[in-house]
Amino acid sequence: MFFLTPVLVAVLCILVVWIFKNADRNIQRKKGEPGARTKSRAWVDEDLRDSTYLHQAEEDADEWQESEENVEHIPFSHTRYPEKEMTKRSQEFYELLNKRRSVRFISNEQIPMEVIDNVIKAAGTAPSGAHTEPWTFVVVKDPDVKHEIRKIVEEEEEINYMKRMGHRWVTDLKKLRTNWIKDYLDSAPVLILIFKQVHGFAANGKKTVHYYNEISVSIACGILLAALQVHKGVTAQHETSGHPICSRVMEEAV
Amino acid sequence: MFFLTPVLVAVLCILVVWIFKNADRNIQRKKGEPGARTKSRAWVDEDLRDSTYLHQAEEDADEWQESEENVEHIPFSHTRYPEKEMTKRSQEFYELLNKRRSVRFISNEQIPMEVIDNVIKAAGTAPSGAHTEPWTFVVVKDPDVKHEIRKIVEEEEEINYMKRMGHRWVTDLKKLRTNWIKDYLDSAPVLILIFKQVHGFAANGKKTVHYYNEISVSIACGILLAALQVHKGVTAQHETSGHPICSRVMEEAV
């Protein structure tokens, strides 16, 4: 492909998302909150919208081991650099991340799987609601699977452009000159698919709530992008090749 | 306070969120999508739920300058390390981030404002839907303002624990032994409040759509957490003090 030269490559950061289910998002608003703040509402209400969770709550109430109540807090310790070093490190990190770009042509050059593993492990250190870690990372290298993914993405994206998202969205994207053709899903040697788990399962098979799961997964994506950038250099003057990873956020079908 | 010793400190990562408006989240589902994938739906539909956007679309269609159509793609270039170095850097970054903890006691030790600036600038390099950058970072150092924020947070959190979130949520959090008392909002010398902008304004005063704004802001938060961790060290054996920053995600009142 004409544009797929070694310098026309990097991490892809345009997030395209599918939802494979049409869960009812109508929220049962709770009435009677006190005082002037009656309009406030916590996002987690949406995570609780499946009423089966609420029915299980009563019976689950006693599952937690009371013995854990007496566990001591663990002191947290870490290095604290002198102020000058602290400032220098924060400056260098900003400059490194500021070199990241969202691109639409990606090199097919290979990358060690150990790097992919480390990047995903770094993303997995993200905080999450009630420490539920509601994410699944899937690494795809097989050309046929990548191509199948591309076909699904392009089919969905074409619907976005042609009808789903409306005239306004198409207009807003016009200056970015994007479209639904995603060559890079074939050319990138590695795709990292990121799924959010909208709920989990307890040992007894019951559903567990994943609070703030979309926010948690997105935070993990931010850390993943930072990790991808870190194993590249801070200078951009003598490179010979590009970065072959494409990150996309997708919702897990449940 | 007894627990507020220098070693009992770090970055706070429990995300507590308010929504100050009760926007109607009922989604007008579009009918007639083709084929087997009729159940799929893009998240951005929610960003478009305010029908005023749709009415403006027609008149905005011609605002974009056609001259931009002929701008050339800009080749992207960056350092590519040898595989061994690449692997080493990704490993070190994972190990550094794996030392991050969500804590509930935060040191009152000062931190240079330049570091705060760099951390926020790093977060601002995050990708966002249609490059709308739908975030606002607010740094609070004034003790009175911090205390006012604490009062608001605690009032909302008490409602969460007592009634809003339900029995299930309280049960799930029990083993974490959290509650609605947030001393650290007073003790941390710096609070970084992060707001999502649910829409923007064009030069002519019209509302603009911020696509995927919640996901975009959460990704920026992930990068912010990584940036906060980076100016600390990779060894945790000889520290004398902690990290005084508290990050919270809040929704902008619009």
Short mmCIF file of C-alpha atoms in Angstrom, two decimals:
data_model
loop_
_atom_site.label_atom_id
_atom_site.label_comp_id
_atom_site.label_asym_id
_atom_site.label_seq_id
_atom_site.Cartn_x
_atom_site.Cartn_y
_atom_site.Cartn_z
CA MET A 1 0.00 0.00 0.00
CA PHE A 2 1.30 3.38 -0.97
CA PHE A 3 1.06 5.07 2.42
CA LEU A 4 2.43 2.18 4.42
CA THR A 5 6.01 3.38 4.61
CA PRO A 6 8.05 2.92 7.76
CA VAL A 7 7.59 6.49 8.87
CA LEU A 8 3.81 6.51 8.50
CA VAL A 9 3.12 4.46 11.55
CA ALA A 10 2.34 4.57 15.27
CA VAL A 11 -0.23 3.67 17.84
CA LEU A 12 -3.84 3.99 16.76
CA CYS A 13 -5.97 5.73 19.28
CA ILE A 14 -9.34 6.37 17.69
CA LEU A 15 -11.72 4.42 19.80
CA VAL A 16 -14.47 2.63 17.98
CA VAL A 17 -16.90 0.81 20.10
CA TRP A 18 -19.63 -1.73 19.57
CA ILE A 19 -22.33 -2.72 21.90
CA PHE A 20 -23.72 -6.13 21.13
CA LYS A 21 -26.67 -5.90 23.37
CA ASN A 22 -29.50 -3.48 23.79
CA ALA A 23 -29.78 -3.62 27.54
CA ASP A 24 -32.51 -1.40 28.79
CA ARG A 25 -30.78 1.73 30.00
CA ASN A 26 -33.80 3.31 31.56
CA ILE A 27 -32.82 4.08 35.07
CA GLN A 28 -35.15 3.71 37.96
CA ARG A 29 -34.56 6.98 39.69
CA LYS A 30 -34.71 6.84 43.41
CA LYS A 31 -36.99 9.36 45.01
CA GLY A 32 -36.75 11.24 48.24
CA GLU A 33 -33.07 12.12 48.51
CA PRO A 34 -32.63 14.78 51.17
CA GLY A 35 -31.77 18.44 50.91
CA ALA A 36 -30.82 20.60 47.97
CA ARG A 37 -28.84 17.92 46.19
CA THR A 38 -31.84 15.84 45.14
CA LYS A 39 -30.73 15.99 41.53
CA SER A 40 -27.40 14.30 42.10
CA ARG A 41 -27.04 10.70 41.03
CA ALA A 42 -24.14 8.29 41.18
CA TRP A 43 -23.11 6.64 37.92
CA VAL A 44 -23.12 3.27 39.53
CA ASP A 45 -26.90 3.27 39.34
CA GLU A 46 -26.46 2.15 35.76
CA ASP A 47 -24.33 -0.79 36.81
CA LEU A 48 -27.12 -1.80 39.14
CA ARG A 49 -29.87 -1.48 36.60
CA ASP A 50 -30.19 -5.24 36.26
CA SER A 51 -32.61 -5.90 39.09
CA THR A 52 -31.32 -9.45 39.57
CA TYR A 53 -28.41 -7.93 41.45
CA LEU A 54 -30.75 -6.34 43.92
CA HIS A 55 -32.61 -9.56 44.57
CA GLN A 56 -29.38 -11.35 45.34
CA ALA A 57 -28.17 -8.72 47.74
CA GLU A 58 -30.09 -9.97 50.73
CA GLU A 59 -28.76 -13.51 50.55
CA ASP A 60 -25.20 -12.42 49.81
CA ALA A 61 -25.02 -10.10 52.76
CA ASP A 62 -23.37 -12.57 55.08
CA GLU A 63 -20.85 -14.06 52.65
CA TRP A 64 -18.01 -11.83 53.67
CA GLN A 65 -15.71 -13.26 56.29
CA GLU A 66 -15.98 -11.22 59.45
CA SER A 67 -12.44 -12.30 60.36
CA GLU A 68 -11.09 -9.89 57.75
CA GLU A 69 -12.41 -7.04 59.81
CA ASN A 70 -9.34 -7.07 62.03
CA VAL A 71 -6.68 -7.01 59.32
CA GLU A 72 -4.28 -4.14 59.92
CA HIS A 73 -3.71 -1.36 57.40
CA ILE A 74 -0.48 -1.90 55.49
CA PRO A 75 1.84 1.10 55.41
CA PHE A 76 2.62 2.20 51.87
CA SER A 77 6.16 3.19 51.05
CA HIS A 78 7.86 4.39 47.92
CA THR A 79 10.79 6.42 46.72
CA ARG A 80 10.47 10.16 46.97
CA TYR A 81 12.93 11.89 44.68
CA PRO A 82 14.43 15.29 45.48
CA GLU A 83 12.24 18.05 44.05
CA LYS A 84 14.59 18.76 41.17
CA GLU A 85 14.66 15.12 40.07
CA MET A 86 10.89 14.87 40.52
CA THR A 87 10.36 17.85 38.25
CA LYS A 88 12.80 16.52 35.68
CA ARG A 89 11.12 13.12 35.52
CA SER A 90 7.64 14.61 35.20
CA GLN A 91 8.87 16.91 32.44
CA GLU A 92 10.48 14.06 30.49
CA PHE A 93 7.38 11.90 30.80
CA TYR A 94 5.18 14.70 29.51
CA GLU A 95 7.52 15.27 26.57
CA LEU A 96 7.53 11.57 25.76
CA LEU A 97 3.75 11.26 25.85
CA ASN A 98 3.35 14.46 23.88
CA LYS A 99 5.00 12.68 20.95
CA ARG A 100 2.21 10.12 20.75
CA ARG A 101 -0.09 10.48 17.76
CA SER A 102 -3.24 8.78 16.60
CA VAL A 103 -2.39 7.46 13.16
CA ARG A 104 -4.17 5.62 10.40
CA PHE A 105 -1.30 3.81 8.72
CA ILE A 106 0.48 1.18 10.75
CA SER A 107 3.71 -0.69 10.05
CA ASN A 108 3.66 -4.46 9.74
CA GLU A 109 6.97 -4.75 11.57
CA GLN A 110 6.97 -7.37 14.33
CA ILE A 111 7.25 -6.56 18.02
CA PRO A 112 8.40 -8.97 20.77
CA MET A 113 5.50 -10.66 22.55
CA GLU A 114 7.23 -9.91 25.84
CA VAL A 115 6.66 -6.21 25.18
CA ILE A 116 2.97 -6.83 24.49
CA ASP A 117 2.73 -8.83 27.72
CA ASN A 118 4.38 -6.06 29.75
CA VAL A 119 2.16 -3.39 28.24
CA ILE A 120 -0.98 -5.36 29.11
CA LYS A 121 0.32 -6.15 32.59
CA ALA A 122 0.92 -2.43 33.10
CA ALA A 123 -2.66 -1.68 32.00
CA GLY A 124 -3.86 -4.31 34.48
CA THR A 125 -2.42 -2.27 37.36
CA ALA A 126 -5.19 0.31 36.81
CA PRO A 127 -7.55 1.02 39.69
CA SER A 128 -11.12 -0.19 39.27
CA GLY A 129 -14.45 0.16 41.04
CA ALA A 130 -14.35 -2.00 44.20
CA HIS A 131 -11.19 -3.58 42.70
CA THR A 132 -13.25 -5.71 40.31
CA GLU A 133 -10.73 -5.36 37.44
CA PRO A 134 -13.52 -5.59 34.84
CA TRP A 135 -11.35 -5.94 31.75
CA THR A 136 -10.31 -8.61 29.27
CA PHE A 137 -7.37 -8.09 26.93
CA VAL A 138 -7.22 -10.22 23.81
CA VAL A 139 -4.09 -10.28 21.65
CA VAL A 140 -4.66 -11.23 18.02
CA LYS A 141 -1.82 -12.07 15.65
CA ASP A 142 -3.46 -14.54 13.26
CA PRO A 143 -3.96 -12.83 9.87
CA ASP A 144 -7.31 -14.54 9.25
CA VAL A 145 -8.70 -13.52 12.63
CA LYS A 146 -7.44 -9.98 12.12
CA HIS A 147 -9.18 -9.89 8.77
CA GLU A 148 -12.44 -11.15 10.26
CA ILE A 149 -12.19 -8.41 12.88
CA ARG A 150 -11.58 -5.86 10.17
CA LYS A 151 -14.70 -6.97 8.32
CA ILE A 152 -16.84 -6.61 11.45
CA VAL A 153 -15.36 -3.21 12.28
CA GLU A 154 -15.82 -1.90 8.76
CA GLU A 155 -19.39 -3.15 8.58
CA GLU A 156 -20.22 -1.36 11.85
CA GLU A 157 -18.33 1.76 10.87
CA GLU A 158 -20.07 1.98 7.53
CA ILE A 159 -23.41 1.94 9.37
CA ASN A 160 -22.06 4.71 11.61
CA TYR A 161 -21.14 6.88 8.67
CA MET A 162 -24.16 6.11 6.51
CA LYS A 163 -26.98 6.28 9.01
CA ARG A 164 -26.43 5.47 12.67
CA MET A 165 -24.46 8.49 13.83
CA GLY A 166 -26.27 11.11 11.83
CA HIS A 167 -25.32 14.06 9.71
CA ARG A 168 -23.75 16.00 12.55
CA TRP A 169 -21.20 13.31 13.35
CA VAL A 170 -20.21 12.90 9.71
CA THR A 171 -19.81 16.68 9.46
CA ASP A 172 -17.69 16.88 12.61
CA LEU A 173 -15.40 14.12 11.36
CA LYS A 174 -15.09 15.55 7.85
CA LYS A 175 -12.01 17.61 8.60
CA LEU A 176 -10.32 14.53 10.06
CA ARG A 177 -10.88 12.79 6.72
CA THR A 178 -11.60 9.45 8.35
CA ASN A 179 -13.84 6.80 6.86
CA TRP A 180 -14.88 3.23 7.54
CA ILE A 181 -11.98 1.61 5.69
CA LYS A 182 -9.50 0.23 8.24
CA ASP A 183 -6.50 -1.18 6.37
CA TYR A 184 -4.40 -1.09 9.51
CA LEU A 185 -6.42 -3.90 11.05
CA ASP A 186 -4.78 -6.16 8.50
CA SER A 187 -1.34 -4.56 8.45
CA ALA A 188 -0.70 -4.21 12.18
CA PRO A 189 1.02 -7.44 13.31
CA VAL A 190 -0.72 -7.30 16.67
CA LEU A 191 -4.20 -6.17 17.66
CA ILE A 192 -5.00 -5.68 21.32
CA LEU A 193 -8.76 -5.97 21.79
CA ILE A 194 -9.99 -4.57 25.06
CA PHE A 195 -13.33 -5.72 26.43
CA LYS A 196 -15.20 -4.43 29.42
CA GLN A 197 -16.88 -7.02 31.60
CA VAL A 198 -20.25 -5.56 32.51
CA HIS A 199 -20.53 -8.09 35.34
CA GLY A 200 -18.54 -10.92 36.86
CA PHE A 201 -19.33 -14.25 38.48
CA ALA A 202 -18.81 -15.26 42.09
CA ALA A 203 -17.46 -18.70 43.01
CA ASN A 204 -21.04 -19.89 43.48
CA GLY A 205 -21.95 -18.86 39.93
CA LYS A 206 -23.94 -15.79 40.90
CA LYS A 207 -23.52 -12.56 39.00
CA THR A 208 -21.36 -9.93 40.67
CA VAL A 209 -21.60 -6.21 39.98
CA HIS A 210 -18.74 -4.48 38.21
CA TYR A 211 -19.10 -0.93 39.45
CA TYR A 212 -18.01 1.86 37.09
CA ASN A 213 -16.79 -0.80 34.65
CA GLU A 214 -16.62 1.48 31.62
CA ILE A 215 -14.64 4.12 33.49
CA SER A 216 -12.32 1.48 34.94
CA VAL A 217 -11.58 -0.06 31.55
CA SER A 218 -10.99 3.36 30.00
CA ILE A 219 -8.48 4.22 32.73
CA ALA A 220 -6.69 0.95 31.98
CA CYS A 221 -6.62 1.98 28.30
CA GLY A 222 -4.96 5.26 29.28
CA ILE A 223 -2.25 3.38 31.13
CA LEU A 224 -1.89 1.00 28.18
CA LEU A 225 -1.32 3.93 25.82
CA ALA A 226 1.28 5.36 28.19
CA ALA A 227 3.00 1.97 28.40
CA LEU A 228 3.05 1.67 24.61
CA GLN A 229 4.67 5.06 24.37
CA VAL A 230 7.29 4.34 27.03
CA HIS A 231 9.13 1.62 25.18
CA LYS A 232 9.65 4.07 22.37
CA GLY A 233 12.27 6.79 22.68
CA VAL A 234 12.06 10.41 23.72
CA THR A 235 13.83 11.64 20.61
CA ALA A 236 12.24 11.34 17.21
CA GLN A 237 15.11 12.20 14.92
CA HIS A 238 16.65 8.94 13.79
CA GLU A 239 13.95 6.33 13.72
CA THR A 240 13.87 3.61 11.15
CA SER A 241 10.52 2.08 11.78
CA GLY A 242 7.18 2.38 13.43
CA HIS A 243 4.92 0.93 15.96
CA PRO A 244 2.73 -1.97 14.99
CA ILE A 245 0.10 -1.99 17.66
CA CYS A 246 -3.49 -1.07 17.35
CA SER A 247 -5.57 -0.62 20.45
CA ARG A 248 -9.30 -0.61 20.27
CA VAL A 249 -11.94 -0.58 22.92
CA MET A 250 -14.83 -2.90 22.45
CA GLU A 251 -17.55 -4.03 24.72
CA GLU A 252 -17.73 -7.65 25.64
CA ALA A 253 -20.77 -9.48 24.40
CA VAL A 254 -22.56 -10.94 27.40
CA MET B 1 -4.38 11.90 62.95
CA PHE B 2 -2.94 8.61 64.07
CA PHE B 3 -2.61 6.96 60.65
CA LEU B 4 -1.21 9.98 58.86
CA THR B 5 2.44 9.03 59.14
CA PRO B 6 4.84 9.64 56.28
CA VAL B 7 4.74 6.04 55.12
CA LEU B 8 0.96 5.79 55.00
CA VAL B 9 0.53 7.83 51.90
CA ALA B 10 0.21 7.68 48.11
CA VAL B 11 -2.07 8.42 45.21
CA LEU B 12 -5.76 7.94 45.84
CA CYS B 13 -7.48 6.09 43.09
CA ILE B 14 -10.99 5.32 44.25
CA LEU B 15 -13.17 7.18 41.85
CA VAL B 16 -16.21 8.83 43.31
CA VAL B 17 -18.44 10.55 40.89
CA TRP B 18 -21.31 12.97 41.08
CA ILE B 19 -23.75 13.85 38.44
CA PHE B 20 -25.38 17.20 39.03
CA LYS B 21 -27.98 16.86 36.42
CA ASN B 22 -30.62 14.34 35.61
CA ALA B 23 -30.42 14.46 31.87
CA ASP B 24 -32.88 12.15 30.26
CA ARG B 25 -30.88 9.11 29.30
CA ASN B 26 -33.62 7.42 27.36
CA ILE B 27 -32.16 6.68 24.01
CA GLN B 28 -34.11 6.97 20.84
CA ARG B 29 -33.19 3.74 19.21
CA LYS B 30 -32.88 3.87 15.51
CA LYS B 31 -34.84 1.27 13.62
CA GLY B 32 -34.11 -0.59 10.47
CA GLU B 33 -30.41 -1.34 10.69
CA PRO B 34 -29.54 -3.99 8.15
CA GLY B 35 -28.59 -7.61 8.55
CA ALA B 36 -27.90 -9.73 11.58
CA ARG B 37 -26.27 -6.95 13.57
CA THR B 38 -29.46 -5.01 14.21
CA LYS B 39 -28.81 -5.11 17.94
CA SER B 40 -25.50 -3.30 17.79
CA ARG B 41 -25.41 0.30 18.87
CA ALA B 42 -22.60 2.84 19.08
CA TRP B 43 -22.05 4.51 22.43
CA VAL B 44 -22.00 7.89 20.84
CA ASP B 45 -25.76 7.72 20.52
CA GLU B 46 -25.84 8.84 24.12
CA ASP B 47 -23.73 11.88 23.34
CA LEU B 48 -26.25 12.76 20.68
CA ARG B 49 -29.28 12.31 22.86
CA ASP B 50 -29.79 16.06 23.17
CA SER B 51 -31.86 16.66 20.07
CA THR B 52 -30.66 20.27 19.78
CA TYR B 53 -27.48 18.89 18.26
CA LEU B 54 -29.42 17.24 15.51
CA HIS B 55 -31.32 20.38 14.64
CA GLN B 56 -28.09 22.30 14.27
CA ALA B 57 -26.49 19.72 12.05
CA GLU B 58 -28.07 20.91 8.85
CA GLU B 59 -26.91 24.49 9.17
CA ASP B 60 -23.43 23.54 10.37
CA ALA B 61 -22.79 21.24 7.45
CA ASP B 62 -20.97 23.78 5.36
CA GLU B 63 -18.85 25.37 8.09
CA TRP B 64 -15.81 23.26 7.40
CA GLN B 65 -13.28 24.80 5.09
CA GLU B 66 -13.06 22.76 1.92
CA SER B 67 -9.49 23.98 1.46
CA GLU B 68 -8.38 21.62 4.23
CA GLU B 69 -9.31 18.73 2.01
CA ASN B 70 -6.00 18.92 0.19
CA VAL B 71 -3.70 18.95 3.21
CA GLU B 72 -1.13 16.19 2.93
CA HIS B 73 -0.77 13.43 5.51
CA ILE B 74 2.15 14.10 7.83
CA PRO B 75 4.59 11.20 8.18
CA PHE B 76 4.96 10.13 11.80
CA SER B 77 8.42 9.30 13.06
CA HIS B 78 9.76 8.15 16.38
CA THR B 79 12.60 6.25 17.94
CA ARG B 80 12.49 2.50 17.68
CA TYR B 81 14.71 0.84 20.25
CA PRO B 82 16.42 -2.49 19.64
CA GLU B 83 14.20 -5.35 20.80
CA LYS B 84 16.20 -5.97 23.95
CA GLU B 85 15.98 -2.33 25.05
CA MET B 86 12.28 -2.23 24.13
CA THR B 87 11.61 -5.25 26.31
CA LYS B 88 13.65 -3.82 29.18
CA ARG B 89 11.81 -0.50 29.12
CA SER B 90 8.38 -2.13 29.01
CA GLN B 91 9.35 -4.39 31.90
CA GLU B 92 10.58 -1.48 34.02
CA PHE B 93 7.47 0.55 33.32
CA TYR B 94 5.23 -2.34 34.33
CA GLU B 95 7.21 -2.83 37.55
CA LEU B 96 6.97 0.87 38.35
CA LEU B 97 3.21 1.03 37.78
CA ASN B 98 2.70 -2.19 39.69
CA LYS B 99 3.90 -0.36 42.80
CA ARG B 100 1.00 2.09 42.64
CA ARG B 101 -1.63 1.63 45.34
CA SER B 102 -4.98 3.19 46.07
CA VAL B 103 -4.62 4.54 49.60
CA ARG B 104 -6.82 6.30 52.11
CA PHE B 105 -4.25 8.23 54.12
CA ILE B 106 -2.34 10.93 52.32
CA SER B 107 0.70 12.95 53.42
CA ASN B 108 0.44 16.72 53.71
CA GLU B 109 3.94 17.14 52.30
CA GLN B 110 4.18 19.76 49.56
CA ILE B 111 4.96 18.97 45.94
CA PRO B 112 6.34 21.42 43.33
CA MET B 113 3.62 22.99 41.21
CA GLU B 114 5.77 22.32 38.16
CA VAL B 115 5.29 18.61 38.75
CA ILE B 116 1.52 19.07 38.97
CA ASP B 117 1.60 21.06 35.74
CA ASN B 118 3.60 18.37 33.94
CA VAL B 119 1.32 15.61 35.17
CA ILE B 120 -1.76 17.44 33.90
CA LYS B 121 -0.07 18.30 30.61
CA ALA B 122 0.74 14.60 30.19
CA ALA B 123 -2.92 13.70 30.84
CA GLY B 124 -3.89 16.27 28.23
CA THR B 125 -2.03 14.32 25.55
CA ALA B 126 -4.73 11.62 25.74
CA PRO B 127 -6.68 10.81 22.60
CA SER B 128 -10.33 11.88 22.56
CA GLY B 129 -13.39 11.40 20.39
CA ALA B 130 -12.98 13.56 17.26
CA HIS B 131 -10.10 15.27 19.14
CA THR B 132 -12.54 17.30 21.25
CA GLU B 133 -10.37 17.06 24.41
CA PRO B 134 -13.47 17.15 26.63
CA TRP B 135 -11.72 17.60 29.98
CA THR B 136 -11.13 20.29 32.56
CA PHE B 137 -8.48 19.90 35.25
CA VAL B 138 -8.81 22.03 38.35
CA VAL B 139 -5.98 22.21 40.89
CA VAL B 140 -7.04 23.12 44.42
CA LYS B 141 -4.55 24.08 47.12
CA ASP B 142 -6.58 26.48 49.29
CA PRO B 143 -7.42 24.73 52.60
CA ASP B 144 -10.89 26.30 52.79
CA VAL B 145 -11.82 25.24 49.27
CA LYS B 146 -10.48 21.75 49.94
CA HIS B 147 -12.62 21.58 53.05
CA GLU B 148 -15.72 22.70 51.16
CA ILE B 149 -15.03 19.98 48.59
CA ARG B 150 -14.64 17.45 51.37
CA LYS B 151 -18.01 18.43 52.81
CA ILE B 152 -19.73 17.99 49.44
CA VAL B 153 -18.02 14.64 48.81
CA GLU B 154 -18.86 13.32 52.26
CA GLU B 155 -22.47 14.41 51.99
CA GLU B 156 -22.82 12.60 48.65
CA GLU B 157 -20.93 9.56 49.86
CA GLU B 158 -23.07 9.25 52.97
CA ILE B 159 -26.15 9.16 50.73
CA ASN B 160 -24.43 6.46 48.68
CA TYR B 161 -23.77 4.32 51.71
CA MET B 162 -27.07 4.95 53.48
CA LYS B 163 -29.55 4.68 50.65
CA ARG B 164 -28.59 5.51 47.08
CA MET B 165 -26.37 2.59 46.19
CA GLY B 166 -28.30 -0.12 47.94
CA HIS B 167 -27.51 -3.03 50.17
CA ARG B 168 -25.52 -4.89 47.54
CA TRP B 169 -23.00 -2.10 47.07
CA VAL B 170 -22.49 -1.66 50.80
CA THR B 171 -21.96 -5.42 51.11
CA ASP B 172 -19.48 -5.53 48.24
CA LEU B 173 -17.47 -2.68 49.77
CA LYS B 174 -17.54 -4.09 53.28
CA LYS B 175 -14.31 -6.03 52.93
CA LEU B 176 -12.58 -2.87 51.69
CA ARG B 177 -13.62 -1.15 54.92
CA THR B 178 -14.26 2.14 53.22
CA ASN B 179 -16.78 4.69 54.41
CA TRP B 180 -17.87 8.23 53.59
CA ILE B 181 -15.29 9.96 55.78
CA LYS B 182 -12.57 11.45 53.56
CA ASP B 183 -9.89 12.99 55.79
CA TYR B 184 -7.43 12.99 52.94
CA LEU B 185 -9.34 15.72 51.13
CA ASP B 186 -8.13 18.04 53.89
CA SER B 187 -4.67 16.58 54.37
CA ALA B 188 -3.55 16.29 50.73
CA PRO B 189 -1.83 19.57 49.83
CA VAL B 190 -3.14 19.37 46.26
CA LEU B 191 -6.42 18.09 44.86
CA ILE B 192 -6.74 17.58 41.12
CA LEU B 193 -10.41 17.71 40.20
CA ILE B 194 -11.16 16.26 36.79
CA PHE B 195 -14.35 17.27 35.01
CA LYS B 196 -15.78 15.91 31.82
CA GLN B 197 -17.28 18.44 29.45
CA VAL B 198 -20.44 16.84 28.12
CA HIS B 199 -20.46 19.36 25.28
CA GLY B 200 -18.41 22.29 24.01
CA PHE B 201 -19.12 25.58 22.29
CA ALA B 202 -18.19 26.62 18.77
CA ALA B 203 -16.87 30.12 18.04
CA ASN B 204 -20.40 31.16 17.11
CA GLY B 205 -21.73 30.09 20.52
CA LYS B 206 -23.44 26.94 19.31
CA LYS B 207 -23.14 23.72 21.25
CA THR B 208 -20.68 21.19 19.87
CA VAL B 209 -20.86 17.46 20.54
CA HIS B 210 -18.17 15.85 22.66
CA TYR B 211 -18.23 12.29 21.37
CA TYR B 212 -17.33 9.55 23.86
CA ASN B 213 -16.55 12.24 26.43
CA GLU B 214 -16.66 9.96 29.47
CA ILE B 215 -14.35 7.41 27.87
CA SER B 216 -11.98 10.15 26.71
CA VAL B 217 -11.74 11.70 30.17
CA SER B 218 -11.20 8.31 31.79
CA ILE B 219 -8.34 7.56 29.40
CA ALA B 220 -6.80 10.91 30.36
CA CYS B 221 -7.15 9.87 34.02
CA GLY B 222 -5.25 6.66 33.27
CA ILE B 223 -2.41 8.66 31.77
CA LEU B 224 -2.51 11.05 34.74
CA LEU B 225 -2.13 8.14 37.14
CA ALA B 226 0.81 6.82 35.13
CA ALA B 227 2.40 10.29 35.12
CA LEU B 228 1.97 10.58 38.89
CA GLN B 229 3.69 7.26 39.35
CA VAL B 230 6.58 8.10 37.04
CA HIS B 231 8.07 10.89 39.08
CA LYS B 232 8.33 8.45 41.96
CA GLY B 233 11.07 5.84 41.98
CA VAL B 234 11.14 2.22 40.95
CA THR B 235 12.54 1.05 44.27
CA ALA B 236 10.49 1.24 47.41
CA GLN B 237 13.06 0.50 50.09
CA HIS B 238 14.32 3.81 51.39
CA GLU B 239 11.53 6.32 51.10
CA THR B 240 10.98 9.01 53.66
CA SER B 241 7.70 10.42 52.57
CA GLY B 242 4.66 10.00 50.46
CA HIS B 243 2.64 11.37 47.68
CA PRO B 244 0.22 14.17 48.37
CA ILE B 245 -2.05 14.08 45.39
CA CYS B 246 -5.60 12.99 45.25
CA SER B 247 -7.24 12.45 41.90
CA ARG B 248 -10.95 12.28 41.61
CA VAL B 249 -13.24 12.13 38.63
CA MET B 250 -16.26 14.35 38.74
CA GLU B 251 -18.76 15.33 36.14
CA GLU B 252 -19.00 18.93 35.19
CA ALA B 253 -22.28 20.61 36.03
CA VAL B 254 -23.70 22.05 32.85
#
